[in-house]
Amino acid sequence: MTNLRIGHGYDVHRLVEGRKLILGGVEIPWERGLLGHSDADVLTHAVMDALSGAARLGDIGRLFPDTDPAYAGISSLKLLAEVGRLLRERGYGVVNIDATLLAQAPKVGPHRQKMAENMAAALGIGPEQVNIKATTEEGLGFTGVGAGMAAHAVVLLEKTE
Ligand code: MG
């Protein structure tokens, strides 16, 4: 049996006024932010779901229930670090992560490197193992009209022990 495992994650959060916009652990100055129980970092959530999926840990809703006050307003990078710990505990190492943010605005290109560095640091891996992409959906759908943002992620894990 192969020692490689692939995982996919997808997440969506609504954009509202009066919230900070946190993506990949970077606070990006913007007129609105994402709504959620934690800091609503949609990009990090998609990565966490992909990692949990690959390791057969279920999903982040199961790992970190949004009914638990312990996770209210928490930095999603802290949750990502906890997912990383669970992976190591089970003998998994991260080969690579590829994530895509779907957002009409603002431009996140200037922040992509910092996002990759944040996620890598939380997981104890190198930033060269994390790739962050962003695209608009050409004004179409809920991301296109700015009602929310979505993110996809795929990851590859390797069983190391
Ligand atoms: Mg989420």
JSON list of C-alpha atoms and ligand atoms in Angstrom, two decimals:
[
{"chain": "A", "resi": 1, "resn": "MET", "atom": "CA", "xyz": [0.00, 0.00, 0.00]},
{"chain": "A", "resi": 2, "resn": "THR", "atom": "CA", "xyz": [1.25, 3.46, -0.82]},
{"chain": "A", "resi": 3, "resn": "ASN", "atom": "CA", "xyz": [2.29, 5.72, 1.99]},
{"chain": "A", "resi": 4, "resn": "LEU", "atom": "CA", "xyz": [0.88, 8.80, 0.23]},
{"chain": "A", "resi": 5, "resn": "ARG", "atom": "CA", "xyz": [-2.53, 10.27, 1.00]},
{"chain": "A", "resi": 6, "resn": "ILE", "atom": "CA", "xyz": [-4.30, 13.11, -0.80]},
{"chain": "A", "resi": 7, "resn": "GLY", "atom": "CA", "xyz": [-6.85, 15.44, 0.75]},
{"chain": "A", "resi": 8, "resn": "HIS", "atom": "CA", "xyz": [-9.23, 18.12, -0.50]},
{"chain": "A", "resi": 9, "resn": "GLY", "atom": "CA", "xyz": [-10.78, 21.00, 1.41]},
{"chain": "A", "resi": 10, "resn": "TYR", "atom": "CA", "xyz": [-13.39, 23.61, 0.54]},
{"chain": "A", "resi": 11, "resn": "ASP", "atom": "CA", "xyz": [-14.80, 26.42, 2.63]},
{"chain": "A", "resi": 12, "resn": "VAL", "atom": "CA", "xyz": [-16.99, 29.50, 2.29]},
{"chain": "A", "resi": 13, "resn": "HIS", "atom": "CA", "xyz": [-17.54, 32.49, 4.55]},
{"chain": "A", "resi": 14, "resn": "ARG", "atom": "CA", "xyz": [-19.85, 35.46, 4.21]},
{"chain": "A", "resi": 15, "resn": "LEU", "atom": "CA", "xyz": [-18.38, 38.99, 3.92]},
{"chain": "A", "resi": 16, "resn": "VAL", "atom": "CA", "xyz": [-19.82, 41.51, 6.37]},
{"chain": "A", "resi": 17, "resn": "GLU", "atom": "CA", "xyz": [-19.04, 44.95, 7.72]},
{"chain": "A", "resi": 18, "resn": "GLY", "atom": "CA", "xyz": [-17.42, 45.33, 11.11]},
{"chain": "A", "resi": 19, "resn": "ARG", "atom": "CA", "xyz": [-15.11, 42.30, 10.87]},
{"chain": "A", "resi": 20, "resn": "LYS", "atom": "CA", "xyz": [-11.39, 42.06, 10.20]},
{"chain": "A", "resi": 21, "resn": "LEU", "atom": "CA", "xyz": [-10.35, 40.34, 7.00]},
{"chain": "A", "resi": 22, "resn": "ILE", "atom": "CA", "xyz": [-7.91, 37.56, 7.90]},
{"chain": "A", "resi": 23, "resn": "LEU", "atom": "CA", "xyz": [-6.57, 35.32, 5.13]},
{"chain": "A", "resi": 24, "resn": "GLY", "atom": "CA", "xyz": [-3.76, 32.87, 5.70]},
{"chain": "A", "resi": 25, "resn": "GLY", "atom": "CA", "xyz": [-3.22, 34.53, 9.05]},
{"chain": "A", "resi": 26, "resn": "VAL", "atom": "CA", "xyz": [-2.60, 37.92, 7.42]},
{"chain": "A", "resi": 27, "resn": "GLU", "atom": "CA", "xyz": [-4.83, 40.84, 8.36]},
{"chain": "A", "resi": 28, "resn": "ILE", "atom": "CA", "xyz": [-5.60, 42.62, 5.12]},
{"chain": "A", "resi": 29, "resn": "PRO", "atom": "CA", "xyz": [-6.95, 46.17, 5.31]},
{"chain": "A", "resi": 30, "resn": "TRP", "atom": "CA", "xyz": [-10.39, 46.05, 3.71]},
{"chain": "A", "resi": 31, "resn": "GLU", "atom": "CA", "xyz": [-13.84, 47.57, 4.22]},
{"chain": "A", "resi": 32, "resn": "ARG", "atom": "CA", "xyz": [-15.36, 44.23, 5.23]},
{"chain": "A", "resi": 33, "resn": "GLY", "atom": "CA", "xyz": [-14.30, 40.96, 6.79]},
{"chain": "A", "resi": 34, "resn": "LEU", "atom": "CA", "xyz": [-15.41, 37.36, 6.91]},
{"chain": "A", "resi": 35, "resn": "LEU", "atom": "CA", "xyz": [-18.09, 36.27, 9.36]},
{"chain": "A", "resi": 36, "resn": "GLY", "atom": "CA", "xyz": [-17.52, 33.22, 11.51]},
{"chain": "A", "resi": 37, "resn": "HIS", "atom": "CA", "xyz": [-17.09, 31.77, 14.98]},
{"chain": "A", "resi": 38, "resn": "SER", "atom": "CA", "xyz": [-13.28, 31.87, 14.80]},
{"chain": "A", "resi": 39, "resn": "ASP", "atom": "CA", "xyz": [-11.41, 34.56, 12.84]},
{"chain": "A", "resi": 40, "resn": "ALA", "atom": "CA", "xyz": [-13.19, 33.05, 9.79]},
{"chain": "A", "resi": 41, "resn": "ASP", "atom": "CA", "xyz": [-9.93, 32.62, 7.85]},
{"chain": "A", "resi": 42, "resn": "VAL", "atom": "CA", "xyz": [-11.50, 30.82, 4.91]},
{"chain": "A", "resi": 43, "resn": "LEU", "atom": "CA", "xyz": [-8.17, 29.98, 3.27]},
{"chain": "A", "resi": 44, "resn": "THR", "atom": "CA", "xyz": [-6.71, 28.38, 6.39]},
{"chain": "A", "resi": 45, "resn": "HIS", "atom": "CA", "xyz": [-9.98, 26.51, 6.97]},
{"chain": "A", "resi": 46, "resn": "ALA", "atom": "CA", "xyz": [-9.83, 24.94, 3.50]},
{"chain": "A", "resi": 47, "resn": "VAL", "atom": "CA", "xyz": [-6.24, 23.85, 4.16]},
{"chain": "A", "resi": 48, "resn": "MET", "atom": "CA", "xyz": [-7.20, 22.40, 7.55]},
{"chain": "A", "resi": 49, "resn": "ASP", "atom": "CA", "xyz": [-10.06, 20.47, 5.97]},
{"chain": "A", "resi": 50, "resn": "ALA", "atom": "CA", "xyz": [-7.76, 19.09, 3.28]},
{"chain": "A", "resi": 51, "resn": "LEU", "atom": "CA", "xyz": [-5.21, 17.97, 5.88]},
{"chain": "A", "resi": 52, "resn": "SER", "atom": "CA", "xyz": [-7.89, 16.42, 8.09]},
{"chain": "A", "resi": 53, "resn": "GLY", "atom": "CA", "xyz": [-9.38, 14.69, 5.08]},
{"chain": "A", "resi": 54, "resn": "ALA", "atom": "CA", "xyz": [-6.08, 13.21, 3.96]},
{"chain": "A", "resi": 55, "resn": "ALA", "atom": "CA", "xyz": [-5.38, 11.88, 7.47]},
{"chain": "A", "resi": 56, "resn": "ARG", "atom": "CA", "xyz": [-8.96, 10.66, 7.84]},
{"chain": "A", "resi": 57, "resn": "LEU", "atom": "CA", "xyz": [-9.56, 12.91, 10.82]},
{"chain": "A", "resi": 58, "resn": "GLY", "atom": "CA", "xyz": [-12.98, 13.92, 9.51]},
{"chain": "A", "resi": 59, "resn": "ASP", "atom": "CA", "xyz": [-13.29, 17.68, 9.15]},
{"chain": "A", "resi": 60, "resn": "ILE", "atom": "CA", "xyz": [-12.65, 20.84, 11.10]},
{"chain": "A", "resi": 61, "resn": "GLY", "atom": "CA", "xyz": [-16.26, 21.05, 12.24]},
{"chain": "A", "resi": 62, "resn": "ARG", "atom": "CA", "xyz": [-15.71, 17.79, 14.06]},
{"chain": "A", "resi": 63, "resn": "LEU", "atom": "CA", "xyz": [-12.28, 18.73, 15.40]},
{"chain": "A", "resi": 64, "resn": "PHE", "atom": "CA", "xyz": [-13.21, 22.26, 16.46]},
{"chain": "A", "resi": 65, "resn": "PRO", "atom": "CA", "xyz": [-17.00, 22.56, 16.90]},
{"chain": "A", "resi": 66, "resn": "ASP", "atom": "CA", "xyz": [-18.31, 26.10, 16.39]},
{"chain": "A", "resi": 67, "resn": "THR", "atom": "CA", "xyz": [-20.53, 25.57, 19.44]},
{"chain": "A", "resi": 68, "resn": "ASP", "atom": "CA", "xyz": [-17.40, 25.46, 21.63]},
{"chain": "A", "resi": 69, "resn": "PRO", "atom": "CA", "xyz": [-16.71, 28.87, 23.21]},
{"chain": "A", "resi": 70, "resn": "ALA", "atom": "CA", "xyz": [-13.01, 27.95, 23.37]},
{"chain": "A", "resi": 71, "resn": "TYR", "atom": "CA", "xyz": [-12.81, 28.64, 19.63]},
{"chain": "A", "resi": 72, "resn": "ALA", "atom": "CA", "xyz": [-14.67, 31.97, 19.61]},
{"chain": "A", "resi": 73, "resn": "GLY", "atom": "CA", "xyz": [-12.54, 34.52, 17.77]},
{"chain": "A", "resi": 74, "resn": "ILE", "atom": "CA", "xyz": [-9.52, 32.21, 17.81]},
{"chain": "A", "resi": 75, "resn": "SER", "atom": "CA", "xyz": [-6.76, 32.58, 15.23]},
{"chain": "A", "resi": 76, "resn": "SER", "atom": "CA", "xyz": [-7.21, 29.82, 12.68]},
{"chain": "A", "resi": 77, "resn": "LEU", "atom": "CA", "xyz": [-3.43, 29.46, 12.57]},
{"chain": "A", "resi": 78, "resn": "LYS", "atom": "CA", "xyz": [-3.66, 28.08, 16.12]},
{"chain": "A", "resi": 79, "resn": "LEU", "atom": "CA", "xyz": [-6.20, 25.53, 14.92]},
{"chain": "A", "resi": 80, "resn": "LEU", "atom": "CA", "xyz": [-3.95, 24.71, 11.97]},
{"chain": "A", "resi": 81, "resn": "ALA", "atom": "CA", "xyz": [-1.06, 24.12, 14.37]},
{"chain": "A", "resi": 82, "resn": "GLU", "atom": "CA", "xyz": [-3.27, 21.72, 16.30]},
{"chain": "A", "resi": 83, "resn": "VAL", "atom": "CA", "xyz": [-4.13, 19.86, 13.09]},
{"chain": "A", "resi": 84, "resn": "GLY", "atom": "CA", "xyz": [-0.38, 19.67, 12.41]},
{"chain": "A", "resi": 85, "resn": "ARG", "atom": "CA", "xyz": [0.16, 18.17, 15.84]},
{"chain": "A", "resi": 86, "resn": "LEU", "atom": "CA", "xyz": [-2.54, 15.55, 15.22]},
{"chain": "A", "resi": 87, "resn": "LEU", "atom": "CA", "xyz": [-0.92, 14.65, 11.90]},
{"chain": "A", "resi": 88, "resn": "ARG", "atom": "CA", "xyz": [2.53, 14.21, 13.44]},
{"chain": "A", "resi": 89, "resn": "GLU", "atom": "CA", "xyz": [1.00, 12.14, 16.23]},
{"chain": "A", "resi": 90, "resn": "ARG", "atom": "CA", "xyz": [-0.34, 9.78, 13.56]},
{"chain": "A", "resi": 91, "resn": "GLY", "atom": "CA", "xyz": [2.97, 9.63, 11.68]},
{"chain": "A", "resi": 92, "resn": "TYR", "atom": "CA", "xyz": [2.03, 11.90, 8.78]},
{"chain": "A", "resi": 93, "resn": "GLY", "atom": "CA", "xyz": [4.31, 14.47, 7.20]},
{"chain": "A", "resi": 94, "resn": "VAL", "atom": "CA", "xyz": [3.10, 17.15, 4.79]},
{"chain": "A", "resi": 95, "resn": "VAL", "atom": "CA", "xyz": [4.54, 16.81, 1.27]},
{"chain": "A", "resi": 96, "resn": "ASN", "atom": "CA", "xyz": [2.86, 19.92, -0.14]},
{"chain": "A", "resi": 97, "resn": "ILE", "atom": "CA", "xyz": [-0.19, 22.14, 0.05]},
{"chain": "A", "resi": 98, "resn": "ASP", "atom": "CA", "xyz": [-1.82, 23.97, -2.85]},
{"chain": "A", "resi": 99, "resn": "ALA", "atom": "CA", "xyz": [-4.63, 26.38, -1.99]},
{"chain": "A", "resi": 100, "resn": "THR", "atom": "CA", "xyz": [-6.77, 28.72, -4.07]},
{"chain": "A", "resi": 101, "resn": "LEU", "atom": "CA", "xyz": [-8.73, 31.69, -2.75]},
{"chain": "A", "resi": 102, "resn": "LEU", "atom": "CA", "xyz": [-11.80, 32.78, -4.71]},
{"chain": "A", "resi": 103, "resn": "ALA", "atom": "CA", "xyz": [-12.46, 36.47, -4.11]},
{"chain": "A", "resi": 104, "resn": "GLN", "atom": "CA", "xyz": [-13.45, 39.42, -6.26]},
{"chain": "A", "resi": 105, "resn": "ALA", "atom": "CA", "xyz": [-11.52, 41.88, -4.08]},
{"chain": "A", "resi": 106, "resn": "PRO", "atom": "CA", "xyz": [-9.21, 42.97, -2.53]},
{"chain": "A", "resi": 107, "resn": "LYS", "atom": "CA", "xyz": [-6.03, 41.99, -4.31]},
{"chain": "A", "resi": 108, "resn": "VAL", "atom": "CA", "xyz": [-4.23, 39.40, -2.21]},
{"chain": "A", "resi": 109, "resn": "GLY", "atom": "CA", "xyz": [-1.20, 38.86, -4.44]},
{"chain": "A", "resi": 110, "resn": "PRO", "atom": "CA", "xyz": [1.08, 41.05, -2.30]},
{"chain": "A", "resi": 111, "resn": "HIS", "atom": "CA", "xyz": [0.23, 38.92, 0.76]},
{"chain": "A", "resi": 112, "resn": "ARG", "atom": "CA", "xyz": [0.60, 35.44, -0.71]},
{"chain": "A", "resi": 113, "resn": "GLN", "atom": "CA", "xyz": [4.16, 34.85, 0.45]},
{"chain": "A", "resi": 114, "resn": "LYS", "atom": "CA", "xyz": [3.33, 35.89, 4.02]},
{"chain": "A", "resi": 115, "resn": "MET", "atom": "CA", "xyz": [0.26, 33.61, 4.00]},
{"chain": "A", "resi": 116, "resn": "ALA", "atom": "CA", "xyz": [2.41, 30.67, 2.89]},
{"chain": "A", "resi": 117, "resn": "GLU", "atom": "CA", "xyz": [4.98, 31.48, 5.57]},
{"chain": "A", "resi": 118, "resn": "ASN", "atom": "CA", "xyz": [2.29, 31.70, 8.27]},
{"chain": "A", "resi": 119, "resn": "MET", "atom": "CA", "xyz": [0.74, 28.36, 7.36]},
{"chain": "A", "resi": 120, "resn": "ALA", "atom": "CA", "xyz": [4.13, 26.67, 7.03]},
{"chain": "A", "resi": 121, "resn": "ALA", "atom": "CA", "xyz": [5.22, 27.98, 10.42]},
{"chain": "A", "resi": 122, "resn": "ALA", "atom": "CA", "xyz": [2.00, 26.73, 12.04]},
{"chain": "A", "resi": 123, "resn": "LEU", "atom": "CA", "xyz": [2.62, 23.28, 10.58]},
{"chain": "A", "resi": 124, "resn": "GLY", "atom": "CA", "xyz": [6.37, 23.19, 11.18]},
{"chain": "A", "resi": 125, "resn": "ILE", "atom": "CA", "xyz": [7.15, 22.78, 7.47]},
{"chain": "A", "resi": 126, "resn": "GLY", "atom": "CA", "xyz": [8.99, 24.91, 4.92]},
{"chain": "A", "resi": 127, "resn": "PRO", "atom": "CA", "xyz": [7.24, 27.79, 3.11]},
{"chain": "A", "resi": 128, "resn": "GLU", "atom": "CA", "xyz": [8.34, 26.19, -0.19]},
{"chain": "A", "resi": 129, "resn": "GLN", "atom": "CA", "xyz": [5.87, 23.37, 0.60]},
{"chain": "A", "resi": 130, "resn": "VAL", "atom": "CA", "xyz": [2.92, 25.76, 0.53]},
{"chain": "A", "resi": 131, "resn": "ASN", "atom": "CA", "xyz": [1.52, 27.41, -2.59]},
{"chain": "A", "resi": 132, "resn": "ILE", "atom": "CA", "xyz": [-1.19, 30.06, -2.38]},
{"chain": "A", "resi": 133, "resn": "LYS", "atom": "CA", "xyz": [-3.14, 31.17, -5.42]},
{"chain": "A", "resi": 134, "resn": "ALA", "atom": "CA", "xyz": [-6.00, 33.60, -5.82]},
{"chain": "A", "resi": 135, "resn": "THR", "atom": "CA", "xyz": [-8.54, 34.20, -8.54]},
{"chain": "A", "resi": 136, "resn": "THR", "atom": "CA", "xyz": [-11.68, 36.17, -9.10]},
{"chain": "A", "resi": 137, "resn": "GLU", "atom": "CA", "xyz": [-14.77, 34.50, -10.55]},
{"chain": "A", "resi": 138, "resn": "GLU", "atom": "CA", "xyz": [-15.19, 37.24, -13.12]},
{"chain": "A", "resi": 139, "resn": "GLY", "atom": "CA", "xyz": [-18.00, 38.97, -11.23]},
{"chain": "A", "resi": 140, "resn": "LEU", "atom": "CA", "xyz": [-20.11, 35.81, -11.25]},
{"chain": "A", "resi": 141, "resn": "GLY", "atom": "CA", "xyz": [-21.80, 34.14, -8.30]},
{"chain": "A", "resi": 142, "resn": "PHE", "atom": "CA", "xyz": [-21.49, 34.95, -4.61]},
{"chain": "A", "resi": 143, "resn": "THR", "atom": "CA", "xyz": [-17.75, 35.64, -4.71]},
{"chain": "A", "resi": 144, "resn": "GLY", "atom": "CA", "xyz": [-18.21, 37.75, -7.82]},
{"chain": "A", "resi": 145, "resn": "VAL", "atom": "CA", "xyz": [-20.74, 40.06, -6.20]},
{"chain": "A", "resi": 146, "resn": "GLY", "atom": "CA", "xyz": [-18.66, 40.25, -3.02]},
{"chain": "A", "resi": 147, "resn": "ALA", "atom": "CA", "xyz": [-21.16, 38.42, -0.81]},
{"chain": "A", "resi": 148, "resn": "GLY", "atom": "CA", "xyz": [-18.46, 36.08, 0.39]},
{"chain": "A", "resi": 149, "resn": "MET", "atom": "CA", "xyz": [-15.20, 34.35, -0.27]},
{"chain": "A", "resi": 150, "resn": "ALA", "atom": "CA", "xyz": [-14.42, 30.71, -0.93]},
{"chain": "A", "resi": 151, "resn": "ALA", "atom": "CA", "xyz": [-11.27, 28.63, -0.88]},
{"chain": "A", "resi": 152, "resn": "HIS", "atom": "CA", "xyz": [-10.15, 25.26, -2.17]},
{"chain": "A", "resi": 153, "resn": "ALA", "atom": "CA", "xyz": [-7.11, 23.32, -1.03]},
{"chain": "A", "resi": 154, "resn": "VAL", "atom": "CA", "xyz": [-5.46, 20.07, -1.91]},
{"chain": "A", "resi": 155, "resn": "VAL", "atom": "CA", "xyz": [-2.70, 18.49, 0.12]},
{"chain": "A", "resi": 156, "resn": "LEU", "atom": "CA", "xyz": [-0.45, 15.48, -0.12]},
{"chain": "A", "resi": 157, "resn": "LEU", "atom": "CA", "xyz": [0.63, 13.67, 3.03]},
{"chain": "A", "resi": 158, "resn": "GLU", "atom": "CA", "xyz": [3.26, 11.02, 3.46]},
{"chain": "A", "resi": 159, "resn": "LYS", "atom": "CA", "xyz": [3.14, 8.41, 6.18]},
{"chain": "A", "resi": 160, "resn": "THR", "atom": "CA", "xyz": [6.58, 8.63, 7.69]},
{"chain": "A", "resi": 161, "resn": "GLU", "atom": "CA", "xyz": [6.40, 5.99, 10.41]},
{"chain": "B", "resi": 1, "resn": "MG", "atom": "MG", "xyz": [-14.78, 27.93, 7.83]}
]
